[in-house]
Rosetta silent file (secondary structure, phi, psi, omega in degrees, C-alpha in Angstrom):
SEQUENCE: XXXXXXXXXXXXXXXXXXXXXXXXXXXXXXXXXXXXXXXXXXXXXXXXXXXXXXXXXXXXXXXXXXXXXXXXXXXXXXXXXXXXXXXXXXXXXXXXXXXXXXXXXX
SCORE:     score description
SCORE:     0.000 S_00000001
   1 L     0.000  138.822  177.948    6.119  -16.133   22.127 S_00000001
   2 L  -117.555   64.855  167.769    8.916  -16.885   19.359 S_00000001
   3 L   -82.892 -176.641  158.105    7.513  -13.672   17.212 S_00000001
   4 L   -65.989  132.898  169.627    9.602  -11.119   15.423 S_00000001
   5 L   -74.926  153.409 -163.485   10.045   -8.354   17.948 S_00000001
   6 L   110.586  -74.582 -176.732    7.835   -5.705   17.050 S_00000001
   7 L   -48.998  134.962  172.012    4.955   -8.764   16.800 S_00000001
   8 E  -157.401  128.392  158.330    1.904   -9.607   18.635 S_00000001
   9 E  -103.816  149.745  175.168   -0.687  -12.384   17.384 S_00000001
  10 L  -105.180  108.448  162.295   -3.915  -11.702   18.105 S_00000001
  11 L   -62.441   23.404  177.591   -7.299  -13.628   18.768 S_00000001
  12 L   -42.423  122.024  173.740  -10.215  -11.816   18.336 S_00000001
  13 E  -154.703  152.438 -147.498  -13.673  -13.605   18.978 S_00000001
  14 E  -126.886  136.322  170.879  -17.313  -12.383   19.336 S_00000001
  15 L   126.020 -177.100 -160.023  -20.685  -13.793   20.701 S_00000001
  16 L  -115.092  148.068  178.303  -22.782  -14.877   23.206 S_00000001
  17 L    38.343 -145.252 -162.860  -22.338  -18.583   25.188 S_00000001
  18 L   -77.095    9.639  179.373  -21.551  -21.418   22.850 S_00000001
  19 E   -97.683   84.147 -175.935  -22.686  -19.031   20.154 S_00000001
  20 E   -94.946   91.087 -170.908  -19.447  -17.403   18.123 S_00000001
  21 L   -57.156  -32.022 -176.956  -20.612  -14.725   15.761 S_00000001
  22 E  -145.524  117.980  163.048  -17.330  -13.353   14.710 S_00000001
  23 E  -145.300  148.087 -173.100  -13.311  -14.522   14.789 S_00000001
  24 L  -153.310 -174.425 -146.972  -10.314  -13.669   13.142 S_00000001
  25 L   158.272  152.300 -171.357   -6.304  -14.017   14.197 S_00000001
  26 E   149.174  165.541 -143.613   -3.620  -12.661   12.761 S_00000001
  27 E  -123.985  123.455  178.661   -0.180  -10.800   13.282 S_00000001
  28 E  -107.974  112.366 -171.480    0.133   -7.471   14.394 S_00000001
  29 L  -115.516  120.096  131.971    3.476   -5.697   13.196 S_00000001
  30 L  -109.231  163.659 -160.901    5.134   -2.708   14.499 S_00000001
  31 H    38.065 -125.909  159.186    8.391   -0.413   14.959 S_00000001
  32 H    -5.913  -69.386  175.943   10.836   -3.409   14.428 S_00000001
  33 H   -51.001  -27.999 -178.305    8.477   -6.056   13.504 S_00000001
  34 H  -100.583    9.968  166.279    7.191   -4.419   10.342 S_00000001
  35 L  -104.879    7.399  157.953   10.919   -4.022    8.573 S_00000001
  36 L   -98.984 -161.208 -145.419   11.509   -7.631    8.098 S_00000001
  37 L   -93.270  -10.793  148.420   10.320  -10.102    5.312 S_00000001
  38 L   121.513 -168.874  160.229    7.650  -10.868    6.908 S_00000001
  39 L   -88.140  119.006  162.927    5.742  -14.809    7.563 S_00000001
  40 E  -116.577  157.036  171.767    6.419  -17.068    4.639 S_00000001
  41 L    48.017   41.457  173.831    4.617  -20.584    4.134 S_00000001
  42 L   -60.651 -175.094  172.992    2.102  -19.203    7.152 S_00000001
  43 L  -153.233  167.435   90.985   -1.032  -20.871    8.467 S_00000001
  44 L  -100.216  135.844 -160.268   -3.610  -20.288   10.557 S_00000001
  45 E  -115.158  152.964  154.912   -5.632  -23.109   12.599 S_00000001
  46 E  -102.137  114.564 -162.408   -8.451  -22.593   14.918 S_00000001
  47 E  -121.303  144.786 -175.014   -8.986  -25.429   17.541 S_00000001
  48 E  -110.646  108.145 -179.345  -12.030  -26.195   19.596 S_00000001
  49 L   -95.158 -136.831  152.685  -11.768  -27.878   23.077 S_00000001
  50 L  -149.963 -174.003 -178.354  -13.920  -28.775   25.604 S_00000001
  51 L  -110.037   31.713  154.860  -13.337  -28.753   29.250 S_00000001
  52 L   -94.755   30.962  179.713  -11.110  -31.263   29.863 S_00000001
  53 L    70.292    3.389 -173.776   -8.853  -30.138   27.243 S_00000001
  54 L  -105.840  151.148 -160.150   -9.656  -32.459   24.648 S_00000001
  55 L  -103.348  126.541  178.861   -9.776  -30.900   21.030 S_00000001
  56 L  -110.462  -36.448 -177.709  -13.151  -32.020   19.200 S_00000001
  57 L  -146.197  141.478  174.135  -12.720  -29.582   16.430 S_00000001
  58 E  -141.489  123.958  149.213   -9.816  -27.840   13.876 S_00000001
  59 E   -96.818  109.828 -151.754  -10.138  -25.833   11.345 S_00000001
  60 L   -87.848  133.618  178.962   -6.445  -25.902    9.564 S_00000001
  61 L   -77.003  163.518  153.100   -6.179  -23.013    7.665 S_00000001
  62 L   -21.773  112.943 -173.759   -4.389  -22.615    4.090 S_00000001
  63 L   -91.675   94.822 -170.322   -0.813  -22.817    3.998 S_00000001
  64 L   -80.201  104.789  177.991    0.264  -19.178    2.068 S_00000001
  65 L   -79.758   15.201  165.658    3.404  -19.484    0.701 S_00000001
  66 L   -80.955 -176.873 -179.417    3.920  -15.692    0.228 S_00000001
  67 E  -115.849  142.061  169.444    6.007  -13.999    3.083 S_00000001
  68 L  -148.831  133.832 -160.648    3.366  -10.893    4.560 S_00000001
  69 L   -72.111    1.859  179.957    4.390   -8.891    7.476 S_00000001
  70 L  -159.597   80.718 -175.729    0.655   -9.049    8.669 S_00000001
  71 L   -78.790  165.498 -170.685   -0.912  -12.571    8.142 S_00000001
  72 E  -165.361  155.509 -160.599   -4.886  -12.803    8.916 S_00000001
  73 L  -157.153  101.879  167.418   -7.580  -15.546    9.108 S_00000001
  74 L   -96.916 -173.119  174.069  -11.228  -15.141    9.729 S_00000001
  75 E  -139.841  141.939  169.476  -13.456  -17.959   10.553 S_00000001
  76 L   -75.009  162.249 -172.245  -17.030  -18.436   10.294 S_00000001
  77 L   -37.794  146.992  172.407  -19.646  -18.113   12.678 S_00000001
  78 E  -120.208  168.397  168.345  -19.497  -21.437   15.102 S_00000001
  79 E  -158.163  110.875 -149.793  -22.053  -22.702   17.449 S_00000001
  80 L  -101.880  158.325 -178.587  -20.211  -24.830   19.350 S_00000001
  81 L   -67.112  -28.207 -157.339  -21.675  -28.351   21.040 S_00000001
  82 L  -161.924  178.344 -175.377  -20.201  -27.899   24.492 S_00000001
  83 L  -118.151 -173.038 -143.460  -18.512  -25.619   26.414 S_00000001
  84 L   167.677 -115.483  168.514  -14.434  -25.156   26.390 S_00000001
  85 L  -171.889  154.978  178.368  -12.063  -22.883   25.003 S_00000001
  86 E  -131.219  121.178  150.830  -11.743  -21.694   21.432 S_00000001
  87 E  -104.873 -175.597 -150.956   -7.766  -21.055   20.139 S_00000001
  88 E  -150.042  133.030 -173.017   -6.321  -19.759   17.723 S_00000001
  89 E  -150.333  140.844  171.741   -2.468  -20.788   16.506 S_00000001
  90 E   -86.676  112.484 -174.548   -0.161  -19.357   13.901 S_00000001
  91 E  -110.419  127.916  165.831    2.229  -22.084   11.838 S_00000001
  92 L  -112.860   87.778  158.593    5.541  -20.719    9.797 S_00000001
  93 L    97.062   16.391 -178.116    7.403  -23.425    7.501 S_00000001
  94 L    48.746   51.092 -176.490    4.704  -25.872    9.788 S_00000001
  95 L  -125.272  112.540  172.346    6.422  -24.852   12.896 S_00000001
  96 E   -62.499   99.774  171.569    3.609  -23.852   15.555 S_00000001
  97 E  -105.197  -11.519 -176.929    5.240  -20.095   16.372 S_00000001
  98 E  -170.631  170.831 -179.487    2.333  -18.618   18.880 S_00000001
  99 E  -160.140  147.022 -177.705   -0.852  -19.031   20.265 S_00000001
 100 E  -136.046  145.303  162.717   -4.052  -17.343   21.652 S_00000001
 101 E  -119.155  140.756  164.716   -7.129  -19.195   23.775 S_00000001
 102 E  -116.430  124.441  156.758  -10.653  -17.939   24.861 S_00000001
 103 L   -69.882  134.454 -172.145  -12.558  -19.926   27.353 S_00000001
 104 L  -118.042   95.884 -176.192  -15.902  -19.982   26.611 S_00000001
 105 L  -119.599 -153.856 -176.975  -18.020  -20.845   29.639 S_00000001
 106 L   -47.378    0.000    0.000  -21.887  -19.773   31.242 S_00000001
């Protein structure tokens, strides 16, 4: 992952089966990572794919022009139509910097 030293991209998901009750993604910065200028022109997207890895839904986040050390985005509860995976990605200046997925299975 191309994130500054001391930073970690996290994706939290809660729910049961195909029902997602809570979802959040963001950057946790500590130590050296907290000393940098932060992430500028960032956005966080959420994507959902089926078991064949075909993306069927994308929630593109707003691009934030301010610089933040700890960018974060919550996402509304979701009722997924199929099993597969739920992912979050962070983009900085339009370039994907990191991502994390959770497999949604029976």
